[in-house]
PDB file of C-alpha atoms in Angstrom:
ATOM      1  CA  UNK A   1       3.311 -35.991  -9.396  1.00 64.00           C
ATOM      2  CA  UNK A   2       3.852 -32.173  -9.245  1.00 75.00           C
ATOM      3  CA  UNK A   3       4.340 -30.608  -6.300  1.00 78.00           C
ATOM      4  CA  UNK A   4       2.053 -27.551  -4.863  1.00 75.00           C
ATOM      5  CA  UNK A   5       4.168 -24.730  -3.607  1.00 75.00           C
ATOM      6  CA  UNK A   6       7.593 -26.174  -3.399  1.00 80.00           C
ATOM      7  CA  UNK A   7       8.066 -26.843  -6.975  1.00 83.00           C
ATOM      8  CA  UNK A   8      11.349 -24.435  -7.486  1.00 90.00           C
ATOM      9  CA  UNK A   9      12.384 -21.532  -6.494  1.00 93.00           C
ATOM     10  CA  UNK A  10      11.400 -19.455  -9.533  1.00 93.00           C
ATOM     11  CA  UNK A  11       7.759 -20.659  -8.594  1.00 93.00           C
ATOM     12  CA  UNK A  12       8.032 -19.315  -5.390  1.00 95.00           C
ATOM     13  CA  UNK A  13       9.601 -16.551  -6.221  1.00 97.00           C
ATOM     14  CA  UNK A  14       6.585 -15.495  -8.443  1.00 96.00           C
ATOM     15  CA  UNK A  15       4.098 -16.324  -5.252  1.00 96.00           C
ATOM     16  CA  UNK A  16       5.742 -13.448  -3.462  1.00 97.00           C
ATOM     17  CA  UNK A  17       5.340 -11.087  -6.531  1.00 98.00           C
ATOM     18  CA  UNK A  18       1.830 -12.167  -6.770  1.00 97.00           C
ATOM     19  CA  UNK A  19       1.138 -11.261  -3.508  1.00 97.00           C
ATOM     20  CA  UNK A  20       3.280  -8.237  -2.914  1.00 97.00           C
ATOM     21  CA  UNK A  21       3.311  -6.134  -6.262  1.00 98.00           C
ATOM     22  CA  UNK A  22       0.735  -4.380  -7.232  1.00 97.00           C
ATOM     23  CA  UNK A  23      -1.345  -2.116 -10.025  1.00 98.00           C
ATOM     24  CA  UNK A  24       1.291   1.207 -10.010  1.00 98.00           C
ATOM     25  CA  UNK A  25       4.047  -0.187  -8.179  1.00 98.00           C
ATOM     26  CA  UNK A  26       7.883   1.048  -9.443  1.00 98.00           C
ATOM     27  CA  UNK A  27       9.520  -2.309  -9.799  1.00 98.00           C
ATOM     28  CA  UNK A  28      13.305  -3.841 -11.201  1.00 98.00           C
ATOM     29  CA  UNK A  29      14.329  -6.874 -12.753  1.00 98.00           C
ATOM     30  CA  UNK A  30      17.918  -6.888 -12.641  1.00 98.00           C
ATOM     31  CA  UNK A  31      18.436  -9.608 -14.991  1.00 97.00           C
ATOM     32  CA  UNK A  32      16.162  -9.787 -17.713  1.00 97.00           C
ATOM     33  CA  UNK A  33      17.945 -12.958 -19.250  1.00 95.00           C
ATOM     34  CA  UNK A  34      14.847 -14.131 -21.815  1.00 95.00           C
ATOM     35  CA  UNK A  35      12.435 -11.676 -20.368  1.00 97.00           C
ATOM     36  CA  UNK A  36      10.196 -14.034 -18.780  1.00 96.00           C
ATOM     37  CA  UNK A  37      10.671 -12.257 -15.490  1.00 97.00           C
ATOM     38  CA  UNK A  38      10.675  -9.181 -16.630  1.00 98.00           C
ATOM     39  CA  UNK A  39       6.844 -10.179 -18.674  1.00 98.00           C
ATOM     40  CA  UNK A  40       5.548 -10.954 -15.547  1.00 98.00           C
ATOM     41  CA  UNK A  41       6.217  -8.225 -13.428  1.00 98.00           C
ATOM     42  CA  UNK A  42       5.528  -6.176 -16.252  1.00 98.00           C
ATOM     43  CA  UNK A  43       1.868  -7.571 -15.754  1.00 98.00           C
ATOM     44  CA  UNK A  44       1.809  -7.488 -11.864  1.00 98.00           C
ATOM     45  CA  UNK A  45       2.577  -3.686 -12.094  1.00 98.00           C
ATOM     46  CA  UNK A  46      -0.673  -2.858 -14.844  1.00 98.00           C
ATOM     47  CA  UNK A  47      -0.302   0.397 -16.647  1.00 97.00           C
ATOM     48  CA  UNK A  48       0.404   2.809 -13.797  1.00 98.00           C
ATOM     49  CA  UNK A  49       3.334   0.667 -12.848  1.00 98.00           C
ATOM     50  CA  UNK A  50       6.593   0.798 -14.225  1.00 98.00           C
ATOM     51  CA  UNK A  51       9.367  -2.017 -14.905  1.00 98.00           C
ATOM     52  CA  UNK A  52      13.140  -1.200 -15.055  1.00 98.00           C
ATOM     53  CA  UNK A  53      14.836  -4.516 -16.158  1.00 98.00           C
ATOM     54  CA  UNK A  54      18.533  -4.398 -16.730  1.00 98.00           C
ATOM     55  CA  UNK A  55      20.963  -7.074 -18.483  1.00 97.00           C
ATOM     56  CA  UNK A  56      24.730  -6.517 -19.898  1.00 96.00           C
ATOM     57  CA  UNK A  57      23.834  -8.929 -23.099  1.00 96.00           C
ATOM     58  CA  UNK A  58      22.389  -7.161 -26.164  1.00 96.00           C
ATOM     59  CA  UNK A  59      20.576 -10.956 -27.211  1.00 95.00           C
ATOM     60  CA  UNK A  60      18.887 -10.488 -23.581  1.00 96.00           C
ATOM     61  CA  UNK A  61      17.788  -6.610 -24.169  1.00 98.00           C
ATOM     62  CA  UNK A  62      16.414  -7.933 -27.618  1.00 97.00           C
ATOM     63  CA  UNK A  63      14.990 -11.268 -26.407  1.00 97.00           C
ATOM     64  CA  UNK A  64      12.962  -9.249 -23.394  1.00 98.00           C
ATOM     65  CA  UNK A  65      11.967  -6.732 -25.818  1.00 98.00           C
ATOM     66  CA  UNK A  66      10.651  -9.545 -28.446  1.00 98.00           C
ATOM     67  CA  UNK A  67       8.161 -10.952 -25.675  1.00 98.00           C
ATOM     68  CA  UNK A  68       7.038  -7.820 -24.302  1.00 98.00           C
ATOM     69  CA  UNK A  69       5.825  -6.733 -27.809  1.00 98.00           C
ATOM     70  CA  UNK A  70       4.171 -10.314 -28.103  1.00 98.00           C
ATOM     71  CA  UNK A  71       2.586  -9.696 -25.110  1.00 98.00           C
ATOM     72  CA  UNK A  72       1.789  -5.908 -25.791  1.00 98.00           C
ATOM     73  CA  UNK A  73       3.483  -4.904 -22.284  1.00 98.00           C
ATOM     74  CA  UNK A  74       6.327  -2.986 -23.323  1.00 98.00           C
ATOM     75  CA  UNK A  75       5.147   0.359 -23.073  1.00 98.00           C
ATOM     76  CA  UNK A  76       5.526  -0.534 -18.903  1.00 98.00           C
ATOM     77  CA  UNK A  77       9.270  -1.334 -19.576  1.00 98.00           C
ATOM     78  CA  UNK A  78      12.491   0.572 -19.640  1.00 98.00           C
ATOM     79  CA  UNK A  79      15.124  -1.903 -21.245  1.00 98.00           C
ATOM     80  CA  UNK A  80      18.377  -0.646 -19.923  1.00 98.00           C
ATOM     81  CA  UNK A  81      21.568  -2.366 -21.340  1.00 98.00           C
ATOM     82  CA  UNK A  82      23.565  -1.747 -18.627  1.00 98.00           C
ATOM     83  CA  UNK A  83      25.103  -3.603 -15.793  1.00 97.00           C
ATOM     84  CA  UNK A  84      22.670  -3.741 -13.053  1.00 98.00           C
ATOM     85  CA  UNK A  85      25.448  -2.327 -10.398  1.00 98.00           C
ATOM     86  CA  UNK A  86      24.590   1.087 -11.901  1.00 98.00           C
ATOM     87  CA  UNK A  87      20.784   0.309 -11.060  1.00 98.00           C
ATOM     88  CA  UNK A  88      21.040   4.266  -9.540  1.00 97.00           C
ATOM     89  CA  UNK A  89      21.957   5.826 -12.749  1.00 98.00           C
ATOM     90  CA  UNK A  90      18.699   5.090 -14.181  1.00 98.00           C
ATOM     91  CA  UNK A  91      16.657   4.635 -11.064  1.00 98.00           C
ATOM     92  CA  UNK A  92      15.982   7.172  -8.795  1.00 96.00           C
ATOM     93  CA  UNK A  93      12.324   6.587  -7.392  1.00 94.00           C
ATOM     94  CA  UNK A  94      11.856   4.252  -4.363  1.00 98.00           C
ATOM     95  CA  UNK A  95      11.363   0.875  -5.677  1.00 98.00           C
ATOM     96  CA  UNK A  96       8.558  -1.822  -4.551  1.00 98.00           C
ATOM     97  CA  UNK A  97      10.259  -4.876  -5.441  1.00 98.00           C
ATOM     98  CA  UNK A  98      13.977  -6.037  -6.816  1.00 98.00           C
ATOM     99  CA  UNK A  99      14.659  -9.389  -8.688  1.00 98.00           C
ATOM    100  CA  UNK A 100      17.870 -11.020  -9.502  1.00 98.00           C
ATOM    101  CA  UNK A 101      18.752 -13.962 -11.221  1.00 97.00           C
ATOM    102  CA  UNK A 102      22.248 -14.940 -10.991  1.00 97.00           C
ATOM    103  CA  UNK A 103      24.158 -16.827 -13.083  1.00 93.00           C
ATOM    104  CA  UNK A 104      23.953 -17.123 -16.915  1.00 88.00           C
ATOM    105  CA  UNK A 105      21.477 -16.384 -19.439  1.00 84.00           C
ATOM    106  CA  UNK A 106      20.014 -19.810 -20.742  1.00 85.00           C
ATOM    107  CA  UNK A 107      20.220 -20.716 -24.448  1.00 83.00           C
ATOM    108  CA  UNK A 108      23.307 -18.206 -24.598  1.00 84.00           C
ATOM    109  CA  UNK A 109      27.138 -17.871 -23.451  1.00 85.00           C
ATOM    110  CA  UNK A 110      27.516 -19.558 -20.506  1.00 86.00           C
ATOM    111  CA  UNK A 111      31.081 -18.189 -20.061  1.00 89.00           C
ATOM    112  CA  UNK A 112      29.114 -14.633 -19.425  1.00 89.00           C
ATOM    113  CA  UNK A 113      28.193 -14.870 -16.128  1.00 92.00           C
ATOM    114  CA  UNK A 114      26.861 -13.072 -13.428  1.00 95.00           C
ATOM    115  CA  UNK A 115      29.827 -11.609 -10.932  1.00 95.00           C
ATOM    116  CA  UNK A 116      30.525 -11.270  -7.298  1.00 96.00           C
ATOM    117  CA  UNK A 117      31.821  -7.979  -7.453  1.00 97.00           C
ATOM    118  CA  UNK A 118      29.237  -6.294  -9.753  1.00 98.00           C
ATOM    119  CA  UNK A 119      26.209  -8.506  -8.018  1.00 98.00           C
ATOM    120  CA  UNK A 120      27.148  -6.996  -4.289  1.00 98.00           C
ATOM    121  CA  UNK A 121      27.330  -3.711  -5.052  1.00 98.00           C
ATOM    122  CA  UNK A 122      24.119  -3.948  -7.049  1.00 98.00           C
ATOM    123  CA  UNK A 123      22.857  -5.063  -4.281  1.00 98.00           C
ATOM    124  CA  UNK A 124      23.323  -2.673  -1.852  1.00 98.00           C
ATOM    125  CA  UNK A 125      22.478  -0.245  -4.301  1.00 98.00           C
ATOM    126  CA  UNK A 126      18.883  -2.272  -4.332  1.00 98.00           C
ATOM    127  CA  UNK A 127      18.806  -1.967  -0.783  1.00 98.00           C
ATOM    128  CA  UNK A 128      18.913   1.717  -0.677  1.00 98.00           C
ATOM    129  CA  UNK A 129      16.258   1.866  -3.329  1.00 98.00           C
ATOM    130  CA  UNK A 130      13.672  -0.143  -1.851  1.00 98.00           C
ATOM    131  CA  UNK A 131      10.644   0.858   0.089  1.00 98.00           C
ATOM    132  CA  UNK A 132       9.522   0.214   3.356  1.00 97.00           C
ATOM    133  CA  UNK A 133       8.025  -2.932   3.010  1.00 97.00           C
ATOM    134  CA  UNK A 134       9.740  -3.552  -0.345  1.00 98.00           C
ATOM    135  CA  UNK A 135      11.138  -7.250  -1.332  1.00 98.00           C
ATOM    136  CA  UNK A 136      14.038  -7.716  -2.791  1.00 98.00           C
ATOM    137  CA  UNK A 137      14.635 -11.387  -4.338  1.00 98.00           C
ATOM    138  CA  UNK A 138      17.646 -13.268  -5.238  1.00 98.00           C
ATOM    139  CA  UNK A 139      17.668 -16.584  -7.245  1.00 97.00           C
ATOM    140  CA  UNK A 140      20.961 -18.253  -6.421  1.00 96.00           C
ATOM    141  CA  UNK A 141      22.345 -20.711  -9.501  1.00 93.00           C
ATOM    142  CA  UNK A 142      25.580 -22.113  -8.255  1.00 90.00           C
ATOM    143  CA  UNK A 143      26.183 -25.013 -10.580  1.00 86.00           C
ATOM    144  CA  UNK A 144      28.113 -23.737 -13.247  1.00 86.00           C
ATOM    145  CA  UNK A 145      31.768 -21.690 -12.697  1.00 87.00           C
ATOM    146  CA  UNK A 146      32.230 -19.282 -10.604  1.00 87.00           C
ATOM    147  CA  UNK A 147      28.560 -19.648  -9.150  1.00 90.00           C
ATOM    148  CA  UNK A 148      29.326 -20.953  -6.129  1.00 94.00           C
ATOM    149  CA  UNK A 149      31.808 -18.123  -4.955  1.00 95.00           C
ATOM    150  CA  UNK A 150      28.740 -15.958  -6.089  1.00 95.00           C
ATOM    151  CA  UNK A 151      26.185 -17.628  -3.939  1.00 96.00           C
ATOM    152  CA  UNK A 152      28.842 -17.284  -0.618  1.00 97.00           C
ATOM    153  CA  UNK A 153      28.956 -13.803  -1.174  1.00 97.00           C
ATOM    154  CA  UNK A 154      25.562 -12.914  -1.715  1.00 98.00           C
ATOM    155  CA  UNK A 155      24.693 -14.987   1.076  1.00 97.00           C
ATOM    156  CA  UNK A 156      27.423 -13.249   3.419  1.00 98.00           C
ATOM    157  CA  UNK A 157      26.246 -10.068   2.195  1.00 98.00           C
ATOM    158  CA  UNK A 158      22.629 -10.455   2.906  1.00 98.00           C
ATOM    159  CA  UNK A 159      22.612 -12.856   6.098  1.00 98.00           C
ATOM    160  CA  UNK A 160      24.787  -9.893   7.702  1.00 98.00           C
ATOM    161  CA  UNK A 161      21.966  -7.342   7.238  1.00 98.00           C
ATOM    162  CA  UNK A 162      20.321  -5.355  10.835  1.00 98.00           C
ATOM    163  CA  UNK A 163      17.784  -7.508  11.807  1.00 97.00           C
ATOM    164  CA  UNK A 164      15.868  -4.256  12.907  1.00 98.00           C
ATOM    165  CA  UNK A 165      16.011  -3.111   9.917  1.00 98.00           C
ATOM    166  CA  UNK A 166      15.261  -6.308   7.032  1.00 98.00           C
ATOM    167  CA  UNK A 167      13.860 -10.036   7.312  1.00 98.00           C
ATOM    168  CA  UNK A 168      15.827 -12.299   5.399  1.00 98.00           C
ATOM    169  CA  UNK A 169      15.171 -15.550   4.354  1.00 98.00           C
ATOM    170  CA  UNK A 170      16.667 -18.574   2.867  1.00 98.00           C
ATOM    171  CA  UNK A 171      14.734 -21.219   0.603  1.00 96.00           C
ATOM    172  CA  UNK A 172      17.174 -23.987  -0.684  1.00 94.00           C
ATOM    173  CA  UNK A 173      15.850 -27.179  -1.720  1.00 91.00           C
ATOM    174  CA  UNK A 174      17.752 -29.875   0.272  1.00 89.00           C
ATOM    175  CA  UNK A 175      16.813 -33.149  -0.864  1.00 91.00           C
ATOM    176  CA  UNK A 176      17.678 -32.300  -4.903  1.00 87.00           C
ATOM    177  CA  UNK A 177      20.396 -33.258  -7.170  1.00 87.00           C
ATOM    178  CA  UNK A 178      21.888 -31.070  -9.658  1.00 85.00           C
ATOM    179  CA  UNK A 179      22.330 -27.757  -7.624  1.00 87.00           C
ATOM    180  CA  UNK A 180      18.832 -26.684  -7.841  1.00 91.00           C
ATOM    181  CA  UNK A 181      18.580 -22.673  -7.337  1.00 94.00           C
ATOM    182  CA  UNK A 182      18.748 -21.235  -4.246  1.00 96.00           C
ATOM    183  CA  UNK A 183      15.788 -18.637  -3.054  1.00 98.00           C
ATOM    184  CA  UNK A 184      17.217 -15.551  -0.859  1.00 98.00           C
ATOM    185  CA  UNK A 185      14.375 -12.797  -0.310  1.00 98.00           C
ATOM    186  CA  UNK A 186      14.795  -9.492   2.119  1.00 98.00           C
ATOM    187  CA  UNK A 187      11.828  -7.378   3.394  1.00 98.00           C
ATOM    188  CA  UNK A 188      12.646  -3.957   4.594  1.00 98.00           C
ATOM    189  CA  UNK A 189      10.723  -3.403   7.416  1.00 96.00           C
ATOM    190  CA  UNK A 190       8.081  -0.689   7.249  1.00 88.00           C
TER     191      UNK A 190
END
């Protein structure tokens, strides 16, 4: 039997884009991996919005730009193959809503991996970016090498944030096996 909300934290991960991005918002995905984040938010943000979705791999600039053209939603997308720690090279409007997904792009190299020390400073440069009232959303996979030392410093990074200035929460499933994915998500307050 399937669950309803708590299924895994990808799912609820695209519940809060649902209900927070809308028709013209200025949006990243700073991870594009397959593209099947990047798709979606592509959709959420309709054709006054505008995607920026970033990922160091050429397979997973040419992967995301494959299903984007399948799903005729590309012309809402800059591909940028670049490291998303130099999000504010390319970025420089306030941003709605910021999604990473650490780790490793699936079906590829699994000995290219997300890092620590690119994924922080990414991150604060997200920060900066974001709105008042913009989300910023971090899916945590700490299963393979060098994930968990990842996951302690994102979580470090994020749990130390002014309270007066962000809401940060924690979703980590914690009756699975395997390492499931870890859900972090920050609101700057408005």
């Amino acid at each position: 039997m399937k669950s309803k909300f708590f299924n895994k934290a990808t799912d609820i991960a695209k519940y809060i884009i649902r209900e927070s991005v809308k028709d013209g918002d200025i949006v990243i995905d700073a991870t594009a991996g397959n593209g099947n984040d990047t798709a979606f938010l592509a959709d959420q943000v309709g054709v006054n919005g505008k995607v920026f979705a970033f990922d160091i791999q050429d397979m997973a600039i040419q992967n995301t730009r494959k299903k984007l053209q399948e799903l005729n939603l590309i012309n809402r997308v800059t591909l940028i193959e670049d490291g998303h720690e130099n999000i504010d090279f390319y970025v420089k409007n306030e941003v709605n809503l910021i999604i990473f997904n650490l780790g490793y792009l699936p079906k590829g190299d699994h000995k290219i991996i997300t890092k620590s020390e690119t994924t922080i400073i990414a991150l604060k440069k997200g920060l900066e970016l974001l709105s008042k009232n913009g989300i910023l959303l971090v899916v945590i996979y700490s299963g393979h090498e060098g994930g968990k030392e990842e996951s302690i410093e994102v979580e470090n990074l994020l749990s130390s944030l002014d309270q007066r200035e962000y809401n940060t929460i924690k979703i980590d499933f914690i009756n699975q096996k395997n390492k499931p994915p870890v859900l972090i998500g920050v609101e700057k307050k408005g």
